[in-house]
CSV table of C-alpha atoms and ligand atoms in Angstrom, one decimal:
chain,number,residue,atom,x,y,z
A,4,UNK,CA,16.1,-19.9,-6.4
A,5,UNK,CA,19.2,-19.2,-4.3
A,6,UNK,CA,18.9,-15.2,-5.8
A,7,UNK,CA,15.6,-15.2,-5.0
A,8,UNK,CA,16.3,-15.9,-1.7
A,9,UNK,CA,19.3,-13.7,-1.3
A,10,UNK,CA,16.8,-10.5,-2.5
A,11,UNK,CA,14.7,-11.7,0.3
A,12,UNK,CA,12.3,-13.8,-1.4
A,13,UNK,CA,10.5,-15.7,0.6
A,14,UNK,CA,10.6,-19.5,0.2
A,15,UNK,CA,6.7,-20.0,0.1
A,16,UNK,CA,7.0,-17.6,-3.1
A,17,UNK,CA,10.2,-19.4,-4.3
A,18,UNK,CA,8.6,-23.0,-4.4
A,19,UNK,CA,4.9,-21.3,-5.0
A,20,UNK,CA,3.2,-23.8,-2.5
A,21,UNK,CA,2.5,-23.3,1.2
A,22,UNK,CA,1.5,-26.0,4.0
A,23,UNK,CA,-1.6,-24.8,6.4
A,24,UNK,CA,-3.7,-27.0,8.0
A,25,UNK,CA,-2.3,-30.1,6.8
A,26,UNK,CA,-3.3,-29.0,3.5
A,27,UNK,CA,-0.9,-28.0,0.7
A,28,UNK,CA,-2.0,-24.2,-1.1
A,29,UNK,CA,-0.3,-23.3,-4.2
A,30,UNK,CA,0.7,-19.3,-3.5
A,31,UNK,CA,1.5,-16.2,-5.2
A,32,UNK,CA,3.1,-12.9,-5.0
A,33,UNK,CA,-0.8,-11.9,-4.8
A,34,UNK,CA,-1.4,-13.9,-2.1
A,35,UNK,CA,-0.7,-13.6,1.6
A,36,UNK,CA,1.2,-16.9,2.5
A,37,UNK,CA,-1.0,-18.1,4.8
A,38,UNK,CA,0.6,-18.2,8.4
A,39,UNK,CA,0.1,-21.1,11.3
A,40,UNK,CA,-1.2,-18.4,13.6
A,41,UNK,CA,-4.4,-18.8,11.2
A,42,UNK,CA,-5.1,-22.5,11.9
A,43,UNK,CA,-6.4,-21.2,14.9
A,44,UNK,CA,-9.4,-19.6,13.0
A,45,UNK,CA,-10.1,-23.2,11.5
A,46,UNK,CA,-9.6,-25.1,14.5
A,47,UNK,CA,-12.3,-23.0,16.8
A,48,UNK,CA,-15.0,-23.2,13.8
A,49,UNK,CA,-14.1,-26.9,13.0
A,50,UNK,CA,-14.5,-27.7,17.0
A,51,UNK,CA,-18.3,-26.7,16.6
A,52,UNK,CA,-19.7,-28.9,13.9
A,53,UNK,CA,-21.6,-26.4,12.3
A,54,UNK,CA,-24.6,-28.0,10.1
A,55,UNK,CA,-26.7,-26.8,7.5
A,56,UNK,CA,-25.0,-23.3,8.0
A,57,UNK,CA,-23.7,-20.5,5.4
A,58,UNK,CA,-20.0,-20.2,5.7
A,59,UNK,CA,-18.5,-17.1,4.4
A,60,UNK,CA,-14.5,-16.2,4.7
A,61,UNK,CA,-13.9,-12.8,3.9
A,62,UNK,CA,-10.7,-11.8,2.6
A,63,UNK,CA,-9.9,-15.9,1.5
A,64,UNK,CA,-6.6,-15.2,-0.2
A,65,UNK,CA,-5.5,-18.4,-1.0
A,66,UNK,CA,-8.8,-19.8,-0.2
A,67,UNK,CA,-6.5,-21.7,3.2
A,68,UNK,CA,-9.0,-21.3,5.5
A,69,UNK,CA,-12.7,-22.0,3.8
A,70,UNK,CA,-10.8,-24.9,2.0
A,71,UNK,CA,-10.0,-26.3,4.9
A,72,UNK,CA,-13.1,-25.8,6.8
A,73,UNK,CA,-14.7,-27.5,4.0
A,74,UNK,CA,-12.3,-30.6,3.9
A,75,UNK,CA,-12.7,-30.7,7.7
A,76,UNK,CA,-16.5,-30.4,8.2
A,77,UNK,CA,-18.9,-33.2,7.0
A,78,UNK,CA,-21.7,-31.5,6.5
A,79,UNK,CA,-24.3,-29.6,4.3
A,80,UNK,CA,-23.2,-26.2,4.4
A,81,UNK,CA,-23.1,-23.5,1.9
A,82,UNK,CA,-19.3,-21.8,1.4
A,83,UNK,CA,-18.2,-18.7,-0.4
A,84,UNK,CA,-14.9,-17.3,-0.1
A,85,UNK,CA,-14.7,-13.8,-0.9
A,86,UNK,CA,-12.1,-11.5,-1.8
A,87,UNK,CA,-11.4,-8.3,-3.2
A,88,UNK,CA,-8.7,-9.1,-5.3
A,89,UNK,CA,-9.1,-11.0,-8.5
A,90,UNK,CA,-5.5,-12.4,-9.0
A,91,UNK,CA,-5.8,-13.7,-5.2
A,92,UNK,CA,-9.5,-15.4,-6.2
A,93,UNK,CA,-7.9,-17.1,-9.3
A,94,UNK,CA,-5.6,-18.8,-7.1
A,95,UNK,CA,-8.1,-19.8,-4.5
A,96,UNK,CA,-10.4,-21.5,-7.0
A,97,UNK,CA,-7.0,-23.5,-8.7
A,98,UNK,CA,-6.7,-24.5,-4.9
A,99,UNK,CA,-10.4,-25.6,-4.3
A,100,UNK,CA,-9.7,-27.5,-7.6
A,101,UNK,CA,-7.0,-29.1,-6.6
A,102,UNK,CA,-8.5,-30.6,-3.0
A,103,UNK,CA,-11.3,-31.5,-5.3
A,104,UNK,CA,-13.6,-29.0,-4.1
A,105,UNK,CA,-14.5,-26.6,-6.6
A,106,UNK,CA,-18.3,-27.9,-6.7
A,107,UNK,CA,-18.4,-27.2,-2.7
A,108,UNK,CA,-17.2,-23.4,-2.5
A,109,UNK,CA,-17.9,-20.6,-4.8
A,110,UNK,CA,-15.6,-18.5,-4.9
A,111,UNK,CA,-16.4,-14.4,-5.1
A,112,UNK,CA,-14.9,-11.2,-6.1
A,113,UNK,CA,-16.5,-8.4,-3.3
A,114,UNK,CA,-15.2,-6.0,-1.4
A,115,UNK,CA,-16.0,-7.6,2.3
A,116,UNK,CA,-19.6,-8.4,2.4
A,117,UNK,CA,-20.9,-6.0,-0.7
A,118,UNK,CA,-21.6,-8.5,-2.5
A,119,UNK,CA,-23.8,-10.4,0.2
A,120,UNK,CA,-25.6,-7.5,1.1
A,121,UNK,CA,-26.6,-6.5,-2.5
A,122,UNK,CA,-27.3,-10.1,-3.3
A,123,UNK,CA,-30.0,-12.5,-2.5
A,124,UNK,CA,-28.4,-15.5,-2.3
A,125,UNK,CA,-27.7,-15.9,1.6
A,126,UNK,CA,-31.4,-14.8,2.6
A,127,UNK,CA,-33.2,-16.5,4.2
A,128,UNK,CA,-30.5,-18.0,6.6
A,129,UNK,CA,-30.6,-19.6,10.1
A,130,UNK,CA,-27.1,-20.0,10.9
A,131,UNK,CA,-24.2,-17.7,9.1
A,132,UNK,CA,-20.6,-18.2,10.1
A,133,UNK,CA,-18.2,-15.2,8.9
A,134,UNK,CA,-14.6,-15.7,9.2
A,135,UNK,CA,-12.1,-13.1,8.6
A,136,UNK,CA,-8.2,-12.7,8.5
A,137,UNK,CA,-8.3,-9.3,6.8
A,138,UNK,CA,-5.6,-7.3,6.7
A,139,UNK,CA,-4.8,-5.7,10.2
A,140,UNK,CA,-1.8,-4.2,10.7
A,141,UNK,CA,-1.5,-0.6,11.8
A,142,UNK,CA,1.1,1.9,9.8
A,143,UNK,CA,3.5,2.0,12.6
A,144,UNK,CA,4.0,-2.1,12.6
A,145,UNK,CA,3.5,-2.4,8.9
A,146,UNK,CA,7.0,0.1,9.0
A,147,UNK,CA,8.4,-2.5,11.1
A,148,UNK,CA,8.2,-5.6,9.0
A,149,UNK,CA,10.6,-7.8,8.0
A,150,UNK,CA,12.2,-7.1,4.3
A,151,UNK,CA,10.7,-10.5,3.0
A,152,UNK,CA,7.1,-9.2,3.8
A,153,UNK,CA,7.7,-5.9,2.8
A,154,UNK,CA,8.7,-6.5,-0.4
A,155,UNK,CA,7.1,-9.2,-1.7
A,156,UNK,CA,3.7,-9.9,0.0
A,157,UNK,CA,0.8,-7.8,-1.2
A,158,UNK,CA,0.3,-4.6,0.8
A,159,UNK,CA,-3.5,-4.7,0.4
A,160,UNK,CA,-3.1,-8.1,2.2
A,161,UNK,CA,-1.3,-6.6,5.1
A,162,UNK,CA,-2.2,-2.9,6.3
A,163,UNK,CA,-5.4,-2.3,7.7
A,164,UNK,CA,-5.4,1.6,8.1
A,165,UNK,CA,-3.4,3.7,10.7
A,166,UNK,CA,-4.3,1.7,14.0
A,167,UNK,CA,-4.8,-1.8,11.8
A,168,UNK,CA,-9.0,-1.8,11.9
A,169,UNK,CA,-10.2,0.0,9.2
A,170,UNK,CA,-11.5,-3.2,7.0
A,171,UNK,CA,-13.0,-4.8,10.8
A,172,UNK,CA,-14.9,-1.6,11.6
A,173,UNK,CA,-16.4,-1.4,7.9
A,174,UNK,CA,-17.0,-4.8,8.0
A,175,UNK,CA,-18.7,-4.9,11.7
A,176,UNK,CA,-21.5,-2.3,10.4
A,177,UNK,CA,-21.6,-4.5,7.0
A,178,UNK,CA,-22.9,-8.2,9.6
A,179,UNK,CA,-25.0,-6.0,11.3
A,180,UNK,CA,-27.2,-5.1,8.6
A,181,UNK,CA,-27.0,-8.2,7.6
A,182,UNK,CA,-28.1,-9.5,10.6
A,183,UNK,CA,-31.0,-6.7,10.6
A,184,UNK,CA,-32.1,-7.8,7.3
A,185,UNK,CA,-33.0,-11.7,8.6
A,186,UNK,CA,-35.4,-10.2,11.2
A,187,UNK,CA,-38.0,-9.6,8.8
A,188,UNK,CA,-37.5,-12.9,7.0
A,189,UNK,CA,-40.2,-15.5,7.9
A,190,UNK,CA,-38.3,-17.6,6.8
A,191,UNK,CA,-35.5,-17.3,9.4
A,192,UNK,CA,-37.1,-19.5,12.3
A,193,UNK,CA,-33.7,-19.5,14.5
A,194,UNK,CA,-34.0,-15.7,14.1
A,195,UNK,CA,-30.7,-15.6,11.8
A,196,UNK,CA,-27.6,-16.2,13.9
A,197,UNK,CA,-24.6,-14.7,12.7
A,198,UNK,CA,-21.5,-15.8,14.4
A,199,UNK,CA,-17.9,-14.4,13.7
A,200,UNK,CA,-14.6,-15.3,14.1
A,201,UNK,CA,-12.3,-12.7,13.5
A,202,UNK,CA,-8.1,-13.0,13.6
A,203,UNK,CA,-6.6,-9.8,15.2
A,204,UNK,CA,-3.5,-8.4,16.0
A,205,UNK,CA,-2.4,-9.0,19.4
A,206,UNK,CA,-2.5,-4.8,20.8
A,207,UNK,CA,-5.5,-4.2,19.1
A,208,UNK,CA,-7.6,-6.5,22.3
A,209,UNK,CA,-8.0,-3.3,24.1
A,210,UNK,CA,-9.1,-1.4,21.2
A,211,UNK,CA,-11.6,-4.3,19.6
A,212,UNK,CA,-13.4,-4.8,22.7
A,213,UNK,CA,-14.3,-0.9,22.8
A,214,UNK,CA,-15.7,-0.9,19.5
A,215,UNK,CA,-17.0,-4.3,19.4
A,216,UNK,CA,-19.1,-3.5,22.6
A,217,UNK,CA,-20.3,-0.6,20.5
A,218,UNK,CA,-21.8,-2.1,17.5
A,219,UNK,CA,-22.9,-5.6,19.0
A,220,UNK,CA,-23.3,-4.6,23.0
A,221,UNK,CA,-25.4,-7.9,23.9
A,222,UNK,CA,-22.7,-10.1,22.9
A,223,UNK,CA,-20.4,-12.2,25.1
A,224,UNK,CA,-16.2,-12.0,23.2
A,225,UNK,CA,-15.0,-14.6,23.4
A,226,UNK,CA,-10.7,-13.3,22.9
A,227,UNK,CA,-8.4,-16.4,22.2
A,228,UNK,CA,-4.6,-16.6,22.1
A,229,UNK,CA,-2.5,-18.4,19.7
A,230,UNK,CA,0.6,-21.0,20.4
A,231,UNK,CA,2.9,-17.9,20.9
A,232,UNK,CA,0.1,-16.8,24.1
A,233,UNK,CA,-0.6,-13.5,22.0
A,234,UNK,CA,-4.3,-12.6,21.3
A,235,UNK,CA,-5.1,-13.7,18.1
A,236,UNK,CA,-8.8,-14.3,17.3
A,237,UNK,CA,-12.4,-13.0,19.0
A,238,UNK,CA,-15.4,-15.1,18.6
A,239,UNK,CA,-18.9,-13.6,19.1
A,240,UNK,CA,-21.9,-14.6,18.1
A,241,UNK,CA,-25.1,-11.8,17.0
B,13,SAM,C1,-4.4,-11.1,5.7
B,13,SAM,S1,-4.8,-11.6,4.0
B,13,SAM,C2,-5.5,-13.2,4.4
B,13,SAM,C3,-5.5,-14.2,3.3
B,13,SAM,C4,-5.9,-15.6,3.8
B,13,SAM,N1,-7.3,-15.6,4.3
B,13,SAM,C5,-5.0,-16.2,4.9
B,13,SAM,O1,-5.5,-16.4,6.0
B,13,SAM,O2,-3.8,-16.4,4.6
B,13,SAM,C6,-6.1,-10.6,3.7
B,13,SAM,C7,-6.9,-10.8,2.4
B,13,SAM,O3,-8.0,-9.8,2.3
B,13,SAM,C8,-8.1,-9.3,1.0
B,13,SAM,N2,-8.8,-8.0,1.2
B,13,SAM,C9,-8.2,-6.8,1.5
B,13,SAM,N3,-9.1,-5.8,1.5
B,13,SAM,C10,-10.3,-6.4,1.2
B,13,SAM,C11,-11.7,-6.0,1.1
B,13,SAM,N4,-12.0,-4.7,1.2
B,13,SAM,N5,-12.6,-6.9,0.7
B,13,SAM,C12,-12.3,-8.2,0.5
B,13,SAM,N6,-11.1,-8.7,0.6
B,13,SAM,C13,-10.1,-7.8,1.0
B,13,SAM,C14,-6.7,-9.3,0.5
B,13,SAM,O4,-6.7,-9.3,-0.9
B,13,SAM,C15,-6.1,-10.6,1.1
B,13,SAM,O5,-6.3,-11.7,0.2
């Protein structure tokens, strides 16, 4: 353990468990260890009480965020956590297992929201929730990460592109066909409301807004900071 740690290892990996949420999540090397920053993502959806609403969390990792929403919520929603990366999936369900939730979540390998859009099983809906901590930082931060992160968390977990957004941009167009699609369901009497919740890198604020305005231009952002004052999450609601 000690030359574990001396090689930069970082404890999480060492000990293979992670607290978030008041929750313990075993961890991997193929899985980001889930950071407090993140609780803030829980804490804004938890605050709303959503009912009888589809829950997605794209990008779950360790499955720390829908697991907790799940513990935290009493209600009859439908959750999926979604993730591109089997090895990180396998992890997520032994999680779900272990909080005695693997009946409640399903747990699914898609890159974003391919899977949702090719797949029936979330039309018709009247309330979505998508939550996202996908990975977001640009090249030039990425190169400035500690040795710990660099060299033992997964890379496809971390680096979102050159300026940090690729994975938000693709998946922006992705909810908005999705939100196109419930239009023409009968079915969808509350007209299919999609809200997001989105965790960001702080510099990026300027940036999001731009191309957030862009693709969803009737809706009101809603930019939170975390404990450290640093913009951390948007909110907005299609
Ligand atoms: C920043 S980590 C977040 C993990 C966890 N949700 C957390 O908060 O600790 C990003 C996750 O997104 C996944 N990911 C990366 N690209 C993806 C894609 N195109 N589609 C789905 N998941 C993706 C990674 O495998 C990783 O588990």
């Amino acid at each position: 353990m000690i030359a574990g740690r001396l090689k930069n290892e970082p404890l999480a990996y060492i000990l293979s468990h992670q607290g978030f949420y008041g929750l313990d999540f075993k961890v991997s090397r193929h899985t980001l260890i889930p950071r407090p920053e993140t609780e803030l993502l829980v804490e804004e959806i938890v605050k709303t009480k959503p009912k009888n609403s589809i829950i997605i969390d794209v990008g779950t990792g360790s499955g720390n965020i829908i697991i907790s929403l799940c513990k935290s919520i009493e209600n009859k929603n439908t959750y999926y956590g979604a993730d591109i990366s089997p090895k990180a999936l396998q992890i997520a369900k032994y999680n779900a297992k272990r909080h005695k939730l693997n009946s409640k979540i399903k747990f699914i390998k898609s890159d974003l929201l391919n899977y949702f859009l090719n797949n029936l099983t979330i039309k018709p809906f009247n309330n979505l929730i998508i939550v996202a901590n996908l990975p977001y930082l640009s090249e030039k931060i990425y190169n400035c990460v500690s040795k710990d992160i660099k060299k033992y968390e997964p890379k496809i977990a971390l680096l979102g592109g050159y300026n940090g957004l690729d994975c938000y941009k693709k998946l922006f167009k992705q909810i908005k066909i999705i939100k196109k699609s419930c239009y023409v369901l009968p079915a969808s009497p509350a007209g299919g409301r999609v809200t997001c919740y989105v965790e960001i890198s702080p510099e990026q604020k300027p940036k999001l807004e731009k191309i957030l305005k862009k693709y969803f231009p009737k809706s009101r952002l809603k930019f939170q900071k975390d404990l450290a004052k640093k913009w951390r999450v948007v909110e907005f609601s299609i």
